[in-house]
GROMACS .gro file of C-alpha atoms in nm:
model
  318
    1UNK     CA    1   0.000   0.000   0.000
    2UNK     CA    2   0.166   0.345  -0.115
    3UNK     CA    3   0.081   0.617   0.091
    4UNK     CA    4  -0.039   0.905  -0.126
    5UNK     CA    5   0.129   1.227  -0.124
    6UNK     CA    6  -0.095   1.504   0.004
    7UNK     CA    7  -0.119   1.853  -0.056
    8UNK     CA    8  -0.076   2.068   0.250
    9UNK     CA    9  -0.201   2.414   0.281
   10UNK     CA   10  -0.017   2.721   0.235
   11UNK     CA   11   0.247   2.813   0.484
   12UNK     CA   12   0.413   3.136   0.530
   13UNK     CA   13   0.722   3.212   0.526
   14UNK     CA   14   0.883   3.383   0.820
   15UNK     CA   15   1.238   3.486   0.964
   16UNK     CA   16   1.490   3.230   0.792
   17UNK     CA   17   1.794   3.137   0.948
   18UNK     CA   18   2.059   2.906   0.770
   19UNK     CA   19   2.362   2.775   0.999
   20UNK     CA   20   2.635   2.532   0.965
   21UNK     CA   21   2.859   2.333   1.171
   22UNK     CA   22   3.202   2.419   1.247
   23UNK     CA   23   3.362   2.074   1.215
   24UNK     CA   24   3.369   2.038   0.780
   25UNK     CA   25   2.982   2.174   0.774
   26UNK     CA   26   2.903   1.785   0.871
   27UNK     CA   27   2.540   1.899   0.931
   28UNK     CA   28   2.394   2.192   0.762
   29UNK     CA   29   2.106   2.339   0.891
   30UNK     CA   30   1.856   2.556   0.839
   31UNK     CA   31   1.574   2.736   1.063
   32UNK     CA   32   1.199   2.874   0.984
   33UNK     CA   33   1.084   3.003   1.376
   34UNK     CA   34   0.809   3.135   1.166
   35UNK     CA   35   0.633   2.840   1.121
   36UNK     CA   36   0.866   2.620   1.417
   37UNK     CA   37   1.007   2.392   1.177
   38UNK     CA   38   1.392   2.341   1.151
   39UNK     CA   39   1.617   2.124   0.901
   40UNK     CA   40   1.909   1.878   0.989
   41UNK     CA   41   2.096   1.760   0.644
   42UNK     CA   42   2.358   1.498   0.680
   43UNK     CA   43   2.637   1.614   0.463
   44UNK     CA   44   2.966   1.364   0.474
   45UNK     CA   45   3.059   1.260   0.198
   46UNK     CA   46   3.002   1.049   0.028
   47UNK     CA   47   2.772   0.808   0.273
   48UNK     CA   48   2.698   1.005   0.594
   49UNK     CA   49   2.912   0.777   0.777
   50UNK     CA   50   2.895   0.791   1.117
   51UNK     CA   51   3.256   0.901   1.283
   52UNK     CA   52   3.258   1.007   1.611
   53UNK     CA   53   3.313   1.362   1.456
   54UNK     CA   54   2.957   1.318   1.293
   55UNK     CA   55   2.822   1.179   1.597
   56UNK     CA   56   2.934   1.491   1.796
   57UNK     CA   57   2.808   1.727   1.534
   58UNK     CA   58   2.423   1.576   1.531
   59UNK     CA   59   2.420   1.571   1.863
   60UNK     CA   60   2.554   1.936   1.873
   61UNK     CA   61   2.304   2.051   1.605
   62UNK     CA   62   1.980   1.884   1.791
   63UNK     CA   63   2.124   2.062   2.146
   64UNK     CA   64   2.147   2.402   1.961
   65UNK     CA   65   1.829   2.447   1.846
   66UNK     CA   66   1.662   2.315   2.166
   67UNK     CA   67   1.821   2.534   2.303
   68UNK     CA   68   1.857   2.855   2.117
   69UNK     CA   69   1.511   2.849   1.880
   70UNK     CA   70   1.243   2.799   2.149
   71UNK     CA   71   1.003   2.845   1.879
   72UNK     CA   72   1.097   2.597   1.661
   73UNK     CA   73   0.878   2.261   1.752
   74UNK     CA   74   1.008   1.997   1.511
   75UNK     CA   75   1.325   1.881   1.322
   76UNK     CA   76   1.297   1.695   0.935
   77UNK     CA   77   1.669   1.513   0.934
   78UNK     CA   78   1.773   1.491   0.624
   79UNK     CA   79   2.077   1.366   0.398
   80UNK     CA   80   2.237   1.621   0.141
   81UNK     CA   81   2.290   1.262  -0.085
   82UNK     CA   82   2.012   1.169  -0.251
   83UNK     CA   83   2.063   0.797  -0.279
   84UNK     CA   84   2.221   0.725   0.096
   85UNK     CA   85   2.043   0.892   0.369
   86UNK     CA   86   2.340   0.711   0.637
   87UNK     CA   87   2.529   0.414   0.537
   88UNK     CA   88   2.566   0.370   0.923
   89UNK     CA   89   2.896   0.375   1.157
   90UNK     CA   90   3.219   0.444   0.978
   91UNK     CA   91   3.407   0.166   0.932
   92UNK     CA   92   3.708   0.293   0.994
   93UNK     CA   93   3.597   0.368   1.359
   94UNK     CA   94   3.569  -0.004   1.395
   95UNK     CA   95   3.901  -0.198   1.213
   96UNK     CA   96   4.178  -0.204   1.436
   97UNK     CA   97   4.060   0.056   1.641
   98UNK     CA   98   4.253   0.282   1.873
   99UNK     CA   99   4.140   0.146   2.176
  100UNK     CA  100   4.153   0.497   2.350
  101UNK     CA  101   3.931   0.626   2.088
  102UNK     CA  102   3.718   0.351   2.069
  103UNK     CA  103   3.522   0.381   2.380
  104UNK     CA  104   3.475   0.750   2.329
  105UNK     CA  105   3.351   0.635   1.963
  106UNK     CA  106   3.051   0.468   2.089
  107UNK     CA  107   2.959   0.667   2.393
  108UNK     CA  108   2.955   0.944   2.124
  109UNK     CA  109   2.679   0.683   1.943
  110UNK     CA  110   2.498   0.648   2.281
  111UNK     CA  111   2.465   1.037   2.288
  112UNK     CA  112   2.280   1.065   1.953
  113UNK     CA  113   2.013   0.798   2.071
  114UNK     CA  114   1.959   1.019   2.410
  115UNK     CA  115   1.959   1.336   2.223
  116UNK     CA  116   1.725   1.267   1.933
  117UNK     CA  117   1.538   0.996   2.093
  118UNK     CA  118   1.487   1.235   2.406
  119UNK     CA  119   1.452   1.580   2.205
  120UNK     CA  120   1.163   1.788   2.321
  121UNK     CA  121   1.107   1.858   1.929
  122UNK     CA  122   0.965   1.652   1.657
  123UNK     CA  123   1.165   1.476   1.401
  124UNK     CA  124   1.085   1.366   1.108
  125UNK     CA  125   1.335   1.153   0.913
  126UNK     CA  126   1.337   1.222   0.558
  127UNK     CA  127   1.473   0.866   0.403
  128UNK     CA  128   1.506   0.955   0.008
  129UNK     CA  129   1.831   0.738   0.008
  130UNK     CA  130   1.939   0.409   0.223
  131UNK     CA  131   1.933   0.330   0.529
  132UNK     CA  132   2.095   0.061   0.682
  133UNK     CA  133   2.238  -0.107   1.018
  134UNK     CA  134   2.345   0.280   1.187
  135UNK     CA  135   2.113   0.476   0.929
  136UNK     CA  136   1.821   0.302   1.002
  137UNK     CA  137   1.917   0.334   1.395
  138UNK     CA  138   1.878   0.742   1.304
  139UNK     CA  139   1.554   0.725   1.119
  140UNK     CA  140   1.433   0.491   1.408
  141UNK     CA  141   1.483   0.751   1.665
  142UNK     CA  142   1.317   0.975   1.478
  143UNK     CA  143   0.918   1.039   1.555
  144UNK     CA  144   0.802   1.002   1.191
  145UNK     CA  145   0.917   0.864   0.865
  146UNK     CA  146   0.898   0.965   0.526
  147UNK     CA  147   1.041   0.711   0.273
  148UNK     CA  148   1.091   0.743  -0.114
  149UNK     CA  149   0.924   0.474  -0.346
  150UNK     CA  150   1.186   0.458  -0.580
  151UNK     CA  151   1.278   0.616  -0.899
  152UNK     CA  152   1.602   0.745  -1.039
  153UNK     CA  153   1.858   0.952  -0.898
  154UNK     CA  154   2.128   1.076  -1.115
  155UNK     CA  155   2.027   0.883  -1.407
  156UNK     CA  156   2.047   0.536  -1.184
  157UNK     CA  157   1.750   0.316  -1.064
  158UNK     CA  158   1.740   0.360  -0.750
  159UNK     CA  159   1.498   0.186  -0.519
  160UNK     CA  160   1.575   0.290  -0.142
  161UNK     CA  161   1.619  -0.028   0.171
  162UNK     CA  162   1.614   0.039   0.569
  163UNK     CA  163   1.681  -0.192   0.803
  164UNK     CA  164   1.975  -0.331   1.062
  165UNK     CA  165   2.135  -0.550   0.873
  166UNK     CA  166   2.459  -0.566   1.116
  167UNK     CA  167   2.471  -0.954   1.071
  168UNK     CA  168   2.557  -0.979   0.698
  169UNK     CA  169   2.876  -0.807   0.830
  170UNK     CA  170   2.930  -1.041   1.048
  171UNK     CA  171   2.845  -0.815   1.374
  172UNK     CA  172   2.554  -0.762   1.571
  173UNK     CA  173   2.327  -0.482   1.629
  174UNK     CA  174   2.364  -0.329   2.017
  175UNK     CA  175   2.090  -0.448   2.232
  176UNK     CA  176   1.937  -0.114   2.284
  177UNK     CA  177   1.915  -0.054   1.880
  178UNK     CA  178   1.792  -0.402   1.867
  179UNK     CA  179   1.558  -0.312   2.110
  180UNK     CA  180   1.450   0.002   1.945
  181UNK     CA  181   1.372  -0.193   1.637
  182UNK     CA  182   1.138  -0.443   1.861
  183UNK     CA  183   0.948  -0.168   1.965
  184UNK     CA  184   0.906  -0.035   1.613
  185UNK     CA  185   0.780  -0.332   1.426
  186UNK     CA  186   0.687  -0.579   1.675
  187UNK     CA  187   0.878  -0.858   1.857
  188UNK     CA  188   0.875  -1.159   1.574
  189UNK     CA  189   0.906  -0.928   1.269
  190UNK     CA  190   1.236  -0.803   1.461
  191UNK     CA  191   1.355  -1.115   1.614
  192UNK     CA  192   1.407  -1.268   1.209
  193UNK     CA  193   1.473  -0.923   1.075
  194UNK     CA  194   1.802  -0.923   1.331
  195UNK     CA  195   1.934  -1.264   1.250
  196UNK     CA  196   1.898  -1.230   0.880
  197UNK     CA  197   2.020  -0.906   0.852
  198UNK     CA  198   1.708  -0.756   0.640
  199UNK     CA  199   1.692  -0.457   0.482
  200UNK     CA  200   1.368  -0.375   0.415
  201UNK     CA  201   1.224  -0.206   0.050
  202UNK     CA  202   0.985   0.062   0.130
  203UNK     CA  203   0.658  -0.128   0.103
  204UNK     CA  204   0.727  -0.367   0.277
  205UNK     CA  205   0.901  -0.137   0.544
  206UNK     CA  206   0.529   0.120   0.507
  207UNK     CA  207   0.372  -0.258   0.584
  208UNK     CA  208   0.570  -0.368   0.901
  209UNK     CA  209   0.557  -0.013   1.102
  210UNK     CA  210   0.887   0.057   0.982
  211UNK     CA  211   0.821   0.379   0.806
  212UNK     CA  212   0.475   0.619   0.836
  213UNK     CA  213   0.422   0.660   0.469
  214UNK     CA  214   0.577   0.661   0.129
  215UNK     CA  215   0.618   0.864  -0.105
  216UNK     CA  216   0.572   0.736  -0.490
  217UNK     CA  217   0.662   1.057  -0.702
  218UNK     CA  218   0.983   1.336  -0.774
  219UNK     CA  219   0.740   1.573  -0.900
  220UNK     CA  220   0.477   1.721  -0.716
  221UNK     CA  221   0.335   2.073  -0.737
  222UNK     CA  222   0.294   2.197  -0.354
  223UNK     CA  223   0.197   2.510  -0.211
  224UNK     CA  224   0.435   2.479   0.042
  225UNK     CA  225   0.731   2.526  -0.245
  226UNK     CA  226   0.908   2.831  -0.142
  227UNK     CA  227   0.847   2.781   0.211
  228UNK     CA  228   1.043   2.445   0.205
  229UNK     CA  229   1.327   2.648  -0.039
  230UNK     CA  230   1.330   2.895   0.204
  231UNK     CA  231   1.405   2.679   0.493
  232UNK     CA  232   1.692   2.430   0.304
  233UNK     CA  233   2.015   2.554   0.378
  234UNK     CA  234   2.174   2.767   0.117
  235UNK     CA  235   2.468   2.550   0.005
  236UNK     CA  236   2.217   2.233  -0.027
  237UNK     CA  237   1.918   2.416  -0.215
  238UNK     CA  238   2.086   2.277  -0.601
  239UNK     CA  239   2.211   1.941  -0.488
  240UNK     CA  240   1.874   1.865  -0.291
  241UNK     CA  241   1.631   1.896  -0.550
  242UNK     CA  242   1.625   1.583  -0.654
  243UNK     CA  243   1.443   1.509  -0.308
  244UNK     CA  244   1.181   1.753  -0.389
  245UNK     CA  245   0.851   1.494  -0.285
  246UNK     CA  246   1.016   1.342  -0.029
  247UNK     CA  247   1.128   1.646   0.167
  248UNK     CA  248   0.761   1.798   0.042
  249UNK     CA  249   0.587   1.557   0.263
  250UNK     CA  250   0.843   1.582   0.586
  251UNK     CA  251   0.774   1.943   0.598
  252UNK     CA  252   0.440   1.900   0.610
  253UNK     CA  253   0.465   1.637   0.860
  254UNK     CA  254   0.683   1.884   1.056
  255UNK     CA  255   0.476   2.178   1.066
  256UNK     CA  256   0.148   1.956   1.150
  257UNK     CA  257   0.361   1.859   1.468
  258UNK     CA  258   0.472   2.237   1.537
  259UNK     CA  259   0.112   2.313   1.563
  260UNK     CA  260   0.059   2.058   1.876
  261UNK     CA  261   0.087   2.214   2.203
  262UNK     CA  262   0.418   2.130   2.295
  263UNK     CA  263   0.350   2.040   2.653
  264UNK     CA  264   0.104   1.846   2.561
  265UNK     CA  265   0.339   1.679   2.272
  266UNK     CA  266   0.638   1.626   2.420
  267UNK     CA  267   0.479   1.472   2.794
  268UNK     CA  268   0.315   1.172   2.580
  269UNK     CA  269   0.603   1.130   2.387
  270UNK     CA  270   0.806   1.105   2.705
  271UNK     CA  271   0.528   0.862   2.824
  272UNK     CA  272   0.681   0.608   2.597
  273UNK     CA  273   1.006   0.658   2.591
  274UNK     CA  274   1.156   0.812   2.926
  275UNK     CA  275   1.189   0.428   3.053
  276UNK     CA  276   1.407   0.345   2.772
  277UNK     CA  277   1.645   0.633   2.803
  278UNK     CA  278   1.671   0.589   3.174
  279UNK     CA  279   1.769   0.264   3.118
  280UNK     CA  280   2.039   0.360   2.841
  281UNK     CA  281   2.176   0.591   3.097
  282UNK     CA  282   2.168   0.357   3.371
  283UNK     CA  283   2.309   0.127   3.176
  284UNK     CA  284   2.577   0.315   2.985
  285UNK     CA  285   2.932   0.203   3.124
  286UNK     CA  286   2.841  -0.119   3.090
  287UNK     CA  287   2.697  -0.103   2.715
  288UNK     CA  288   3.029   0.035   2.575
  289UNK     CA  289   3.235  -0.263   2.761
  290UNK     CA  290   3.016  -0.482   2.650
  291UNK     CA  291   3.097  -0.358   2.264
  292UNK     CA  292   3.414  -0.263   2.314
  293UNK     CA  293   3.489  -0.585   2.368
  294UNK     CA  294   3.269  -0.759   2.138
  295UNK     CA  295   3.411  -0.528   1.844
  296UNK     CA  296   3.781  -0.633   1.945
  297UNK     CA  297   3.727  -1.017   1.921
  298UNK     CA  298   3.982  -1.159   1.656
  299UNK     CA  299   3.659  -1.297   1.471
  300UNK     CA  300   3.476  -0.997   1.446
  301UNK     CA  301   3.787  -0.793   1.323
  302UNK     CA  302   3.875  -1.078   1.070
  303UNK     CA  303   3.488  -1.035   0.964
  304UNK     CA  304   3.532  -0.649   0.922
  305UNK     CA  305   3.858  -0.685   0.706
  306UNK     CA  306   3.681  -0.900   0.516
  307UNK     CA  307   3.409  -0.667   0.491
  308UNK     CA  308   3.650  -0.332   0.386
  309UNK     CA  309   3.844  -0.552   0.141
  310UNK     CA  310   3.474  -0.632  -0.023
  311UNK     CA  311   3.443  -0.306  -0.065
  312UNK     CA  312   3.748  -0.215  -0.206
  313UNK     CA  313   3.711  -0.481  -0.461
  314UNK     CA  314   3.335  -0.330  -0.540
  315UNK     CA  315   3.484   0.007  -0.608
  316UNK     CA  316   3.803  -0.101  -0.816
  317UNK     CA  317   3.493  -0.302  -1.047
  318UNK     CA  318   3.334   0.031  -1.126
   0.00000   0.00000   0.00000
Protein backbone atom coordinates (compact mmCIF):
# COMPACT_ATOMS: atom_id res chain seq x y z
CA UNK A 1 0.00 0.00 0.00
CA UNK A 2 1.66 3.45 -1.15
CA UNK A 3 0.81 6.17 0.91
CA UNK A 4 -0.39 9.05 -1.26
CA UNK A 5 1.29 12.27 -1.24
CA UNK A 6 -0.95 15.04 0.04
CA UNK A 7 -1.19 18.53 -0.56
CA UNK A 8 -0.76 20.68 2.50
CA UNK A 9 -2.01 24.14 2.81
CA UNK A 10 -0.17 27.21 2.35
CA UNK A 11 2.47 28.13 4.84
CA UNK A 12 4.13 31.36 5.30
CA UNK A 13 7.22 32.12 5.26
CA UNK A 14 8.83 33.83 8.20
CA UNK A 15 12.38 34.86 9.64
CA UNK A 16 14.90 32.30 7.92
CA UNK A 17 17.94 31.37 9.48
CA UNK A 18 20.59 29.06 7.70
CA UNK A 19 23.62 27.75 9.99
CA UNK A 20 26.35 25.32 9.65
CA UNK A 21 28.59 23.33 11.71
CA UNK A 22 32.02 24.19 12.47
CA UNK A 23 33.62 20.74 12.15
CA UNK A 24 33.69 20.38 7.80
CA UNK A 25 29.82 21.74 7.74
CA UNK A 26 29.03 17.85 8.71
CA UNK A 27 25.40 18.99 9.31
CA UNK A 28 23.94 21.92 7.62
CA UNK A 29 21.06 23.39 8.91
CA UNK A 30 18.56 25.56 8.39
CA UNK A 31 15.74 27.36 10.63
CA UNK A 32 11.99 28.74 9.84
CA UNK A 33 10.84 30.03 13.76
CA UNK A 34 8.09 31.35 11.66
CA UNK A 35 6.33 28.40 11.21
CA UNK A 36 8.66 26.20 14.17
CA UNK A 37 10.07 23.92 11.77
CA UNK A 38 13.92 23.41 11.51
CA UNK A 39 16.17 21.24 9.01
CA UNK A 40 19.09 18.78 9.89
CA UNK A 41 20.96 17.60 6.44
CA UNK A 42 23.58 14.98 6.80
CA UNK A 43 26.37 16.14 4.63
CA UNK A 44 29.66 13.64 4.74
CA UNK A 45 30.59 12.60 1.98
CA UNK A 46 30.02 10.49 0.28
CA UNK A 47 27.72 8.08 2.73
CA UNK A 48 26.98 10.05 5.94
CA UNK A 49 29.12 7.77 7.77
CA UNK A 50 28.95 7.91 11.17
CA UNK A 51 32.56 9.01 12.83
CA UNK A 52 32.58 10.07 16.11
CA UNK A 53 33.13 13.62 14.56
CA UNK A 54 29.57 13.18 12.93
CA UNK A 55 28.22 11.79 15.97
CA UNK A 56 29.34 14.91 17.96
CA UNK A 57 28.08 17.27 15.34
CA UNK A 58 24.23 15.76 15.31
CA UNK A 59 24.20 15.71 18.63
CA UNK A 60 25.54 19.36 18.73
CA UNK A 61 23.04 20.51 16.05
CA UNK A 62 19.80 18.84 17.91
CA UNK A 63 21.24 20.62 21.46
CA UNK A 64 21.47 24.02 19.61
CA UNK A 65 18.29 24.47 18.46
CA UNK A 66 16.62 23.15 21.66
CA UNK A 67 18.21 25.34 23.03
CA UNK A 68 18.57 28.55 21.17
CA UNK A 69 15.11 28.49 18.80
CA UNK A 70 12.43 27.99 21.49
CA UNK A 71 10.03 28.45 18.79
CA UNK A 72 10.97 25.97 16.61
CA UNK A 73 8.78 22.61 17.52
CA UNK A 74 10.08 19.97 15.11
CA UNK A 75 13.25 18.81 13.22
CA UNK A 76 12.97 16.95 9.35
CA UNK A 77 16.69 15.13 9.34
CA UNK A 78 17.73 14.91 6.24
CA UNK A 79 20.77 13.66 3.98
CA UNK A 80 22.37 16.21 1.41
CA UNK A 81 22.90 12.62 -0.85
CA UNK A 82 20.12 11.69 -2.51
CA UNK A 83 20.63 7.97 -2.79
CA UNK A 84 22.21 7.25 0.96
CA UNK A 85 20.43 8.92 3.69
CA UNK A 86 23.40 7.11 6.37
CA UNK A 87 25.29 4.14 5.37
CA UNK A 88 25.66 3.70 9.23
CA UNK A 89 28.96 3.75 11.57
CA UNK A 90 32.19 4.44 9.78
CA UNK A 91 34.07 1.66 9.32
CA UNK A 92 37.08 2.93 9.94
CA UNK A 93 35.97 3.68 13.59
CA UNK A 94 35.69 -0.04 13.95
CA UNK A 95 39.01 -1.98 12.13
CA UNK A 96 41.78 -2.04 14.36
CA UNK A 97 40.60 0.56 16.41
CA UNK A 98 42.53 2.82 18.73
CA UNK A 99 41.40 1.46 21.76
CA UNK A 100 41.53 4.97 23.50
CA UNK A 101 39.31 6.26 20.88
CA UNK A 102 37.18 3.51 20.69
CA UNK A 103 35.22 3.81 23.80
CA UNK A 104 34.75 7.50 23.29
CA UNK A 105 33.51 6.35 19.63
CA UNK A 106 30.51 4.68 20.89
CA UNK A 107 29.59 6.67 23.93
CA UNK A 108 29.55 9.44 21.24
CA UNK A 109 26.79 6.83 19.43
CA UNK A 110 24.98 6.48 22.81
CA UNK A 111 24.65 10.37 22.88
CA UNK A 112 22.80 10.65 19.53
CA UNK A 113 20.13 7.98 20.71
CA UNK A 114 19.59 10.19 24.10
CA UNK A 115 19.59 13.36 22.23
CA UNK A 116 17.25 12.67 19.33
CA UNK A 117 15.38 9.96 20.93
CA UNK A 118 14.87 12.35 24.06
CA UNK A 119 14.52 15.80 22.05
CA UNK A 120 11.63 17.88 23.21
CA UNK A 121 11.07 18.58 19.29
CA UNK A 122 9.65 16.52 16.57
CA UNK A 123 11.65 14.76 14.01
CA UNK A 124 10.85 13.66 11.08
CA UNK A 125 13.35 11.53 9.13
CA UNK A 126 13.37 12.22 5.58
CA UNK A 127 14.73 8.66 4.03
CA UNK A 128 15.06 9.55 0.08
CA UNK A 129 18.31 7.38 0.08
CA UNK A 130 19.39 4.09 2.23
CA UNK A 131 19.33 3.30 5.29
CA UNK A 132 20.95 0.61 6.82
CA UNK A 133 22.38 -1.07 10.18
CA UNK A 134 23.45 2.80 11.87
CA UNK A 135 21.13 4.76 9.29
CA UNK A 136 18.21 3.02 10.02
CA UNK A 137 19.17 3.34 13.95
CA UNK A 138 18.78 7.42 13.04
CA UNK A 139 15.54 7.25 11.19
CA UNK A 140 14.33 4.91 14.08
CA UNK A 141 14.83 7.51 16.65
CA UNK A 142 13.17 9.75 14.78
CA UNK A 143 9.18 10.39 15.55
CA UNK A 144 8.02 10.02 11.91
CA UNK A 145 9.17 8.64 8.65
CA UNK A 146 8.98 9.65 5.26
CA UNK A 147 10.41 7.11 2.73
CA UNK A 148 10.91 7.43 -1.14
CA UNK A 149 9.24 4.74 -3.46
CA UNK A 150 11.86 4.58 -5.80
CA UNK A 151 12.78 6.16 -8.99
CA UNK A 152 16.02 7.45 -10.39
CA UNK A 153 18.58 9.52 -8.98
CA UNK A 154 21.28 10.76 -11.15
CA UNK A 155 20.27 8.83 -14.07
CA UNK A 156 20.47 5.36 -11.84
CA UNK A 157 17.50 3.16 -10.64
CA UNK A 158 17.40 3.60 -7.50
CA UNK A 159 14.98 1.86 -5.19
CA UNK A 160 15.75 2.90 -1.42
CA UNK A 161 16.19 -0.28 1.71
CA UNK A 162 16.14 0.39 5.69
CA UNK A 163 16.81 -1.92 8.03
CA UNK A 164 19.75 -3.31 10.62
CA UNK A 165 21.35 -5.50 8.73
CA UNK A 166 24.59 -5.66 11.16
CA UNK A 167 24.71 -9.54 10.71
CA UNK A 168 25.57 -9.79 6.98
CA UNK A 169 28.76 -8.07 8.30
CA UNK A 170 29.30 -10.41 10.48
CA UNK A 171 28.45 -8.15 13.74
CA UNK A 172 25.54 -7.62 15.71
CA UNK A 173 23.27 -4.82 16.29
CA UNK A 174 23.64 -3.29 20.17
CA UNK A 175 20.90 -4.48 22.32
CA UNK A 176 19.37 -1.14 22.84
CA UNK A 177 19.15 -0.54 18.80
CA UNK A 178 17.92 -4.02 18.67
CA UNK A 179 15.58 -3.12 21.10
CA UNK A 180 14.50 0.02 19.45
CA UNK A 181 13.72 -1.93 16.37
CA UNK A 182 11.38 -4.43 18.61
CA UNK A 183 9.48 -1.68 19.65
CA UNK A 184 9.06 -0.35 16.13
CA UNK A 185 7.80 -3.32 14.26
CA UNK A 186 6.87 -5.79 16.75
CA UNK A 187 8.78 -8.58 18.57
CA UNK A 188 8.75 -11.59 15.74
CA UNK A 189 9.06 -9.28 12.69
CA UNK A 190 12.36 -8.03 14.61
CA UNK A 191 13.55 -11.15 16.14
CA UNK A 192 14.07 -12.68 12.09
CA UNK A 193 14.73 -9.23 10.75
CA UNK A 194 18.02 -9.23 13.31
CA UNK A 195 19.34 -12.64 12.50
CA UNK A 196 18.98 -12.30 8.80
CA UNK A 197 20.20 -9.06 8.52
CA UNK A 198 17.08 -7.56 6.40
CA UNK A 199 16.92 -4.57 4.82
CA UNK A 200 13.68 -3.75 4.15
CA UNK A 201 12.24 -2.06 0.50
CA UNK A 202 9.85 0.62 1.30
CA UNK A 203 6.58 -1.28 1.03
CA UNK A 204 7.27 -3.67 2.77
CA UNK A 205 9.01 -1.37 5.44
CA UNK A 206 5.29 1.20 5.07
CA UNK A 207 3.72 -2.58 5.84
CA UNK A 208 5.70 -3.68 9.01
CA UNK A 209 5.57 -0.13 11.02
CA UNK A 210 8.87 0.57 9.82
CA UNK A 211 8.21 3.79 8.06
CA UNK A 212 4.75 6.19 8.36
CA UNK A 213 4.22 6.60 4.69
CA UNK A 214 5.77 6.61 1.29
CA UNK A 215 6.18 8.64 -1.05
CA UNK A 216 5.72 7.36 -4.90
CA UNK A 217 6.62 10.57 -7.02
CA UNK A 218 9.83 13.36 -7.74
CA UNK A 219 7.40 15.73 -9.00
CA UNK A 220 4.77 17.21 -7.16
CA UNK A 221 3.35 20.73 -7.37
CA UNK A 222 2.94 21.97 -3.54
CA UNK A 223 1.97 25.10 -2.11
CA UNK A 224 4.35 24.79 0.42
CA UNK A 225 7.31 25.26 -2.45
CA UNK A 226 9.08 28.31 -1.42
CA UNK A 227 8.47 27.81 2.11
CA UNK A 228 10.43 24.45 2.05
CA UNK A 229 13.27 26.48 -0.39
CA UNK A 230 13.30 28.95 2.04
CA UNK A 231 14.05 26.79 4.93
CA UNK A 232 16.92 24.30 3.04
CA UNK A 233 20.15 25.54 3.78
CA UNK A 234 21.74 27.67 1.17
CA UNK A 235 24.68 25.50 0.05
CA UNK A 236 22.17 22.33 -0.27
CA UNK A 237 19.18 24.16 -2.15
CA UNK A 238 20.86 22.77 -6.01
CA UNK A 239 22.11 19.41 -4.88
CA UNK A 240 18.74 18.65 -2.91
CA UNK A 241 16.31 18.96 -5.50
CA UNK A 242 16.25 15.83 -6.54
CA UNK A 243 14.43 15.09 -3.08
CA UNK A 244 11.81 17.53 -3.89
CA UNK A 245 8.51 14.94 -2.85
CA UNK A 246 10.16 13.42 -0.29
CA UNK A 247 11.28 16.46 1.67
CA UNK A 248 7.61 17.98 0.42
CA UNK A 249 5.87 15.57 2.63
CA UNK A 250 8.43 15.82 5.86
CA UNK A 251 7.74 19.43 5.98
CA UNK A 252 4.40 19.00 6.10
CA UNK A 253 4.65 16.37 8.60
CA UNK A 254 6.83 18.84 10.56
CA UNK A 255 4.76 21.78 10.66
CA UNK A 256 1.48 19.56 11.50
CA UNK A 257 3.61 18.59 14.68
CA UNK A 258 4.72 22.37 15.37
CA UNK A 259 1.12 23.13 15.63
CA UNK A 260 0.59 20.58 18.76
CA UNK A 261 0.87 22.14 22.03
CA UNK A 262 4.18 21.30 22.95
CA UNK A 263 3.50 20.40 26.53
CA UNK A 264 1.04 18.46 25.61
CA UNK A 265 3.39 16.79 22.72
CA UNK A 266 6.38 16.26 24.20
CA UNK A 267 4.79 14.72 27.94
CA UNK A 268 3.15 11.72 25.80
CA UNK A 269 6.03 11.30 23.87
CA UNK A 270 8.06 11.05 27.05
CA UNK A 271 5.28 8.62 28.24
CA UNK A 272 6.81 6.08 25.97
CA UNK A 273 10.06 6.58 25.91
CA UNK A 274 11.56 8.12 29.26
CA UNK A 275 11.89 4.28 30.53
CA UNK A 276 14.07 3.45 27.72
CA UNK A 277 16.45 6.33 28.03
CA UNK A 278 16.71 5.89 31.74
CA UNK A 279 17.69 2.64 31.18
CA UNK A 280 20.39 3.60 28.41
CA UNK A 281 21.76 5.91 30.97
CA UNK A 282 21.68 3.57 33.71
CA UNK A 283 23.09 1.27 31.76
CA UNK A 284 25.77 3.15 29.85
CA UNK A 285 29.32 2.03 31.24
CA UNK A 286 28.41 -1.19 30.90
CA UNK A 287 26.97 -1.03 27.15
CA UNK A 288 30.29 0.35 25.75
CA UNK A 289 32.35 -2.63 27.61
CA UNK A 290 30.16 -4.82 26.50
CA UNK A 291 30.97 -3.58 22.64
CA UNK A 292 34.14 -2.63 23.14
CA UNK A 293 34.89 -5.85 23.68
CA UNK A 294 32.69 -7.59 21.38
CA UNK A 295 34.11 -5.28 18.44
CA UNK A 296 37.81 -6.33 19.45
CA UNK A 297 37.27 -10.17 19.21
CA UNK A 298 39.82 -11.59 16.56
CA UNK A 299 36.59 -12.97 14.71
CA UNK A 300 34.76 -9.97 14.46
CA UNK A 301 37.87 -7.93 13.23
CA UNK A 302 38.75 -10.78 10.70
CA UNK A 303 34.88 -10.35 9.64
CA UNK A 304 35.32 -6.49 9.22
CA UNK A 305 38.58 -6.85 7.06
CA UNK A 306 36.81 -9.00 5.16
CA UNK A 307 34.09 -6.67 4.91
CA UNK A 308 36.50 -3.32 3.86
CA UNK A 309 38.44 -5.52 1.41
CA UNK A 310 34.74 -6.32 -0.23
CA UNK A 311 34.43 -3.06 -0.65
CA UNK A 312 37.48 -2.15 -2.06
CA UNK A 313 37.11 -4.81 -4.61
CA UNK A 314 33.35 -3.30 -5.40
CA UNK A 315 34.84 0.07 -6.08
CA UNK A 316 38.03 -1.01 -8.16
CA UNK A 317 34.93 -3.02 -10.47
CA UNK A 318 33.34 0.31 -11.26
Amino acid sequence: MISRFRIGGSVAIRHHRHLSSAAGELIQTGIDEGNGVAILVLNRPPANSLSMEMNEEISRSIKSIDENHPKVQSVILASSNAAIFSAGLDVAELVAPDPDRLPQFWKSLQQVYIDLYGSRLATVACLHGHAPAAGCFLAMACDYRVMYAGGTVNGRKHVPQIGLNETQLGIAAPPWMGQLLVRTIGFRRAELALAMGTLFPPHTALEIGLVDEIVPSDTVESSNDDALQALLPDKMKDQMMQQNAALQQAYIQATRFAKVPPQARVASKMLTRSEHLEDMIAKRQHDTDHFCGFITQEEVQGNLQEYVQQLKTKSKQK
